[in-house]
Tab-separated table of C-alpha atoms in Angstrom:
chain	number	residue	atom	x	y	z
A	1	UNK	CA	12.164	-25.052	-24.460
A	2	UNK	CA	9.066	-22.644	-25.560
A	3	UNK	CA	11.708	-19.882	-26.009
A	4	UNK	CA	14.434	-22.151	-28.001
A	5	UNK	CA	11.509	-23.231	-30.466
A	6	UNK	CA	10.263	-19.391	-30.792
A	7	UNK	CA	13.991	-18.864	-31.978
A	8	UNK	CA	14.397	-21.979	-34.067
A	9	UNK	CA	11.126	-20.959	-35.763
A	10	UNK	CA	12.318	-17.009	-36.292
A	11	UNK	CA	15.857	-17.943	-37.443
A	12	UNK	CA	14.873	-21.216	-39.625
A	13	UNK	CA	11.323	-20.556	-40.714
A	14	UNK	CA	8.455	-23.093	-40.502
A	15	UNK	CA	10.415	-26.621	-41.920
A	16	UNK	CA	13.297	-25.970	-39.074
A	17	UNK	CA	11.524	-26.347	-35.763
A	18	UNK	CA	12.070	-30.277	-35.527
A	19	UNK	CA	12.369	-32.415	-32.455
A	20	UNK	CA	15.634	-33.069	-32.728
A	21	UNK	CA	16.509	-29.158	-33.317
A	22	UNK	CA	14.667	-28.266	-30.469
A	23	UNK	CA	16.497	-30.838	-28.180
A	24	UNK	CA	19.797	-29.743	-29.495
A	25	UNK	CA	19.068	-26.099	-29.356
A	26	UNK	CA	17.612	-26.082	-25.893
A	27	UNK	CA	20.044	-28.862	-24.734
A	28	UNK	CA	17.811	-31.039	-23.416
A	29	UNK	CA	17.202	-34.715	-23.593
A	30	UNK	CA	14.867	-36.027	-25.975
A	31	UNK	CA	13.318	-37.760	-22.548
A	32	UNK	CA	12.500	-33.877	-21.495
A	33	UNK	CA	11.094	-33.177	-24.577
A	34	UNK	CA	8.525	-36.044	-24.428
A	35	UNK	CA	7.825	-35.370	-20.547
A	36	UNK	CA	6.295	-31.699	-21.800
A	37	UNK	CA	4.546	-33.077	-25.256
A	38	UNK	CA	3.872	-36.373	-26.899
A	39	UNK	CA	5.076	-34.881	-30.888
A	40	UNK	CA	5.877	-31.509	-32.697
A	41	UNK	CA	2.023	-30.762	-33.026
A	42	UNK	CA	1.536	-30.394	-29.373
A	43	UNK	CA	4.877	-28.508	-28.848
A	44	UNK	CA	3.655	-25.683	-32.112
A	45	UNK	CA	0.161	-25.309	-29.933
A	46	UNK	CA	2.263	-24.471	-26.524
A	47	UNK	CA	4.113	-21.891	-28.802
A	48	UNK	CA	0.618	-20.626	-30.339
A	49	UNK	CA	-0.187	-19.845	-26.794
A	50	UNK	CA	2.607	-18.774	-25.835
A	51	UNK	CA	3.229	-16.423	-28.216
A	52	UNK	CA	1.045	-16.466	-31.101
A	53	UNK	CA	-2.088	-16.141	-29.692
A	54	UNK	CA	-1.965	-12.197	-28.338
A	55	UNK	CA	-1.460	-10.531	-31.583
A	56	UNK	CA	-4.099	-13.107	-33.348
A	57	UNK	CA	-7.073	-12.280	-30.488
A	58	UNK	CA	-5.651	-8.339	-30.944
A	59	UNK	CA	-6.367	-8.211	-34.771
A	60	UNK	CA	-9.652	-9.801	-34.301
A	61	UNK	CA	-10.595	-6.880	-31.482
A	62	UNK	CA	-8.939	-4.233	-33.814
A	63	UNK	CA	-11.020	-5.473	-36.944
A	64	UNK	CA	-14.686	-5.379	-34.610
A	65	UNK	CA	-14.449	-2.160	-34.554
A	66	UNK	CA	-15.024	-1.594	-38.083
A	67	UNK	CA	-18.615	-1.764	-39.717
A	68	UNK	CA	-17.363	-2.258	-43.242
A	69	UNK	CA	-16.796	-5.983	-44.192
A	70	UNK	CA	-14.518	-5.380	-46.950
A	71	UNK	CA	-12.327	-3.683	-44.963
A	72	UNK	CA	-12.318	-5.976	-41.783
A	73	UNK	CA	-10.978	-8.640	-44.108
A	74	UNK	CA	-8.053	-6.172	-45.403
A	75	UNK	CA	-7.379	-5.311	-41.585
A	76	UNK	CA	-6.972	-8.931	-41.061
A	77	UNK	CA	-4.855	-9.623	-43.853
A	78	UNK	CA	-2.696	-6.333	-43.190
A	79	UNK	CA	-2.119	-6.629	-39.737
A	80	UNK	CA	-1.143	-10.860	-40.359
A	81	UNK	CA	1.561	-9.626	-42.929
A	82	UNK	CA	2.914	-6.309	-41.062
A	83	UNK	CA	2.972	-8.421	-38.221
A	84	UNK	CA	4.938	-11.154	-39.559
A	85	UNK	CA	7.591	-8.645	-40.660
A	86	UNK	CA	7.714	-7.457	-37.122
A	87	UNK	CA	7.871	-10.536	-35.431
A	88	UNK	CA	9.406	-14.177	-37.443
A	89	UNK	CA	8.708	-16.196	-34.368
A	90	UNK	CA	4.884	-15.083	-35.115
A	91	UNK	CA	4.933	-15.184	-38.601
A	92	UNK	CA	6.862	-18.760	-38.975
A	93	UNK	CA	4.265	-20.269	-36.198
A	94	UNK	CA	1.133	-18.877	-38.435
A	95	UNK	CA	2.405	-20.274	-41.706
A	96	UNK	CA	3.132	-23.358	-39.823
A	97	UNK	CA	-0.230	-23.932	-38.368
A	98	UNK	CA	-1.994	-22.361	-41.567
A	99	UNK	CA	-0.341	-24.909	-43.892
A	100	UNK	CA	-0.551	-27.966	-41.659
A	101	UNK	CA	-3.423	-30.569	-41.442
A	102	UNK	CA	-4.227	-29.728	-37.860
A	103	UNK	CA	-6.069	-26.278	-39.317
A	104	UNK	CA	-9.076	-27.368	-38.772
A	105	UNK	CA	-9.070	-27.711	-35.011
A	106	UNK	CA	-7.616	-24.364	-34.850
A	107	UNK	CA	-8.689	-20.991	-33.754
A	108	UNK	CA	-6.945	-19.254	-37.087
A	109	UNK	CA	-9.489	-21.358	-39.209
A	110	UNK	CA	-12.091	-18.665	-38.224
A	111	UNK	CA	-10.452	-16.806	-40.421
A	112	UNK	CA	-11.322	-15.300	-42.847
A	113	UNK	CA	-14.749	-17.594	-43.034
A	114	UNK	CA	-17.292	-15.435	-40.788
A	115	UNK	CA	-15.985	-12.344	-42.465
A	116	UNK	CA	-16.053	-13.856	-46.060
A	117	UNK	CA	-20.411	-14.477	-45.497
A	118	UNK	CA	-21.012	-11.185	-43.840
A	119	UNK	CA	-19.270	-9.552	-46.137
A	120	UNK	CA	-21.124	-12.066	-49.289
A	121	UNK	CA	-24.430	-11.415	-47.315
A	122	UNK	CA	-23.948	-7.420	-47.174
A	123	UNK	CA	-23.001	-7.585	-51.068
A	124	UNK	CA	-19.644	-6.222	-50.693
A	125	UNK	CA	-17.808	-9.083	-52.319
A	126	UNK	CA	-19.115	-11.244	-55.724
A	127	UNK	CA	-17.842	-14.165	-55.681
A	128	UNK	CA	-18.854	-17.344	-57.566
A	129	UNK	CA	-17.637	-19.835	-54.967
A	130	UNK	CA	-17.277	-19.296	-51.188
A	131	UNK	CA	-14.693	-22.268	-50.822
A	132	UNK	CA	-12.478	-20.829	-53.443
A	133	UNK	CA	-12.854	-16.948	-51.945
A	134	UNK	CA	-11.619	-18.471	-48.515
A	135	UNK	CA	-8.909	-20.405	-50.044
A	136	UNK	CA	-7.916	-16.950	-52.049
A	137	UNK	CA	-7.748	-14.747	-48.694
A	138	UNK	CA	-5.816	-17.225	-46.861
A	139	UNK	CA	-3.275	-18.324	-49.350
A	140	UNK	CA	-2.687	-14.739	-50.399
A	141	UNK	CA	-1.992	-13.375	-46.728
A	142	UNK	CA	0.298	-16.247	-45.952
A	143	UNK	CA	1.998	-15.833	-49.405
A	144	UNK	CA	2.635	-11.989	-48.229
A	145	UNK	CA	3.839	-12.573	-44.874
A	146	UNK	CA	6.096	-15.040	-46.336
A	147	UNK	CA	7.112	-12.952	-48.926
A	148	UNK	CA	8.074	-10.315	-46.453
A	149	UNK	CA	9.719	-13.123	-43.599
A	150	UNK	CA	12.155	-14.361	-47.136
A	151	UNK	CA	12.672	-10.694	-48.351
A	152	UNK	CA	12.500	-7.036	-47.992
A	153	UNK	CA	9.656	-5.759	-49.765
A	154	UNK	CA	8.537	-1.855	-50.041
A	155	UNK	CA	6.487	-0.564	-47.101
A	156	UNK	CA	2.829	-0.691	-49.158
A	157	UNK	CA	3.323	-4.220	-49.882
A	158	UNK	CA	0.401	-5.277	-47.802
A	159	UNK	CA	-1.489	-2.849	-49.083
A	160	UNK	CA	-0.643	-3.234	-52.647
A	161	UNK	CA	-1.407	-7.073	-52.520
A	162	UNK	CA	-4.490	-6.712	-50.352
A	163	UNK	CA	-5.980	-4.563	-52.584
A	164	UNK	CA	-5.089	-6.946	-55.276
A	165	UNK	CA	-6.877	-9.616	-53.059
A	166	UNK	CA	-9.843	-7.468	-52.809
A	167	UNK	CA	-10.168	-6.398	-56.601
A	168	UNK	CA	-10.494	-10.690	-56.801
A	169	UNK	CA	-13.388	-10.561	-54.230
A	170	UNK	CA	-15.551	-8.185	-56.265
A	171	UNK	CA	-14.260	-4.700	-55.443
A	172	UNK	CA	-13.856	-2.345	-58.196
A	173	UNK	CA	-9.761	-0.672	-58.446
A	174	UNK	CA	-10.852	2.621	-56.505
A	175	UNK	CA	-12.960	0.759	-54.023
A	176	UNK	CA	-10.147	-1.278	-53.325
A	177	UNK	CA	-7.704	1.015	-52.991
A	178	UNK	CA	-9.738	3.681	-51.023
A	179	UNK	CA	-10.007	0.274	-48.354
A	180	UNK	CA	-6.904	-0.265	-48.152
A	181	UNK	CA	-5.645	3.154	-47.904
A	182	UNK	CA	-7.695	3.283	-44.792
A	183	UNK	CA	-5.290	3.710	-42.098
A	184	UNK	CA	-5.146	0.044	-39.659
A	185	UNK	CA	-6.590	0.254	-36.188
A	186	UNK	CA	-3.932	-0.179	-33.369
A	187	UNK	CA	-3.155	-3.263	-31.764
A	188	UNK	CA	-3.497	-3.858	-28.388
A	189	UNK	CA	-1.106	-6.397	-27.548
């Protein structure tokens, strides 16, 4: 069932992973569907560990390795938007969890919140309100990894709009740009 609502999610995006796609798509009873999870929350957390998880845990590692905080929250951002373009099952799953009220008891709502103060604390960002920074960062990497999961987009997209992200946290154009054009650390998935 994990596998036929990684494919509903890659083929139909984040509103087409239902019960009663799943059932039909995996050919199961809805009976089976309820002995494995009590509702569609429970199912989307199997599939975050089954296949969301890796590459999440991977970008964190990649991004520790970095002393700059500006730059740890474009690795973030980068890597969540290439990745999406290289994987839909991944992508759909993050905007689904991202944009849903169970958030909050989420490992993804770490992000980008510990990197946003260090990086406030350090004085690498300005920014008025730390709320409406957060909200910025997150609604601007799931708008480009949607944007890239609905179209085709050139390949400096990410960069382009991260840099545009960071240019609204405080970072001058050729500070911005010179972060971004940093190349991404490998994954290790």
């Amino acid at each position: 069932m994990l596998n036929s609502a990684a494919r509903l999610l890659a083929e139909r995006g984040d509103h087409g992973l239902t019960i009663e796609s799943l059932i039909s798509e995996a050919d199961v009873s809805r009976g089976t569907f309820y002995n494995y999870w009590d509702s569609r929350e429970e199912l989307v957390n199997a599939l975050w560990d089954h296949v969301g998880h890796n590459p999440f845990a991977a970008m964190q590692a990649a991004h520790n390795q970095v002393e700059d905080h500006a730059e740890r929250l474009s690795i973030i951002a980068r890597h969540s938007i290439r990745q999406a373009a290289k994987d839909a099952t991944w992508g759909w799953l993050v905007i689904y969890i991202a944009e849903s009220e169970h958030i909050f008891h989420h490992e993804l709502i770490s992000y980008p919140s510990s990197e946003l103060e260090a990086a406030m604390k350090a004085e690498r960002v300005r920014v008025e309100s730390f709320a409406a920074a957060r909200d910025m960062i997150v609604g601007t990497t799931i708008a480009g990894m949607r944007q890239l999961l609905r179209n085709k987009e050139s390949d400096n997209y990410p960069e382009s709009l991260v840099a545009l992200m960071l240019r609204a946290l405080g970072l001058n154009r050729r500070d911005a740009k010179e972060v971004v054009g940093r190349p991404l650390p490998p994954l290790d998935i």
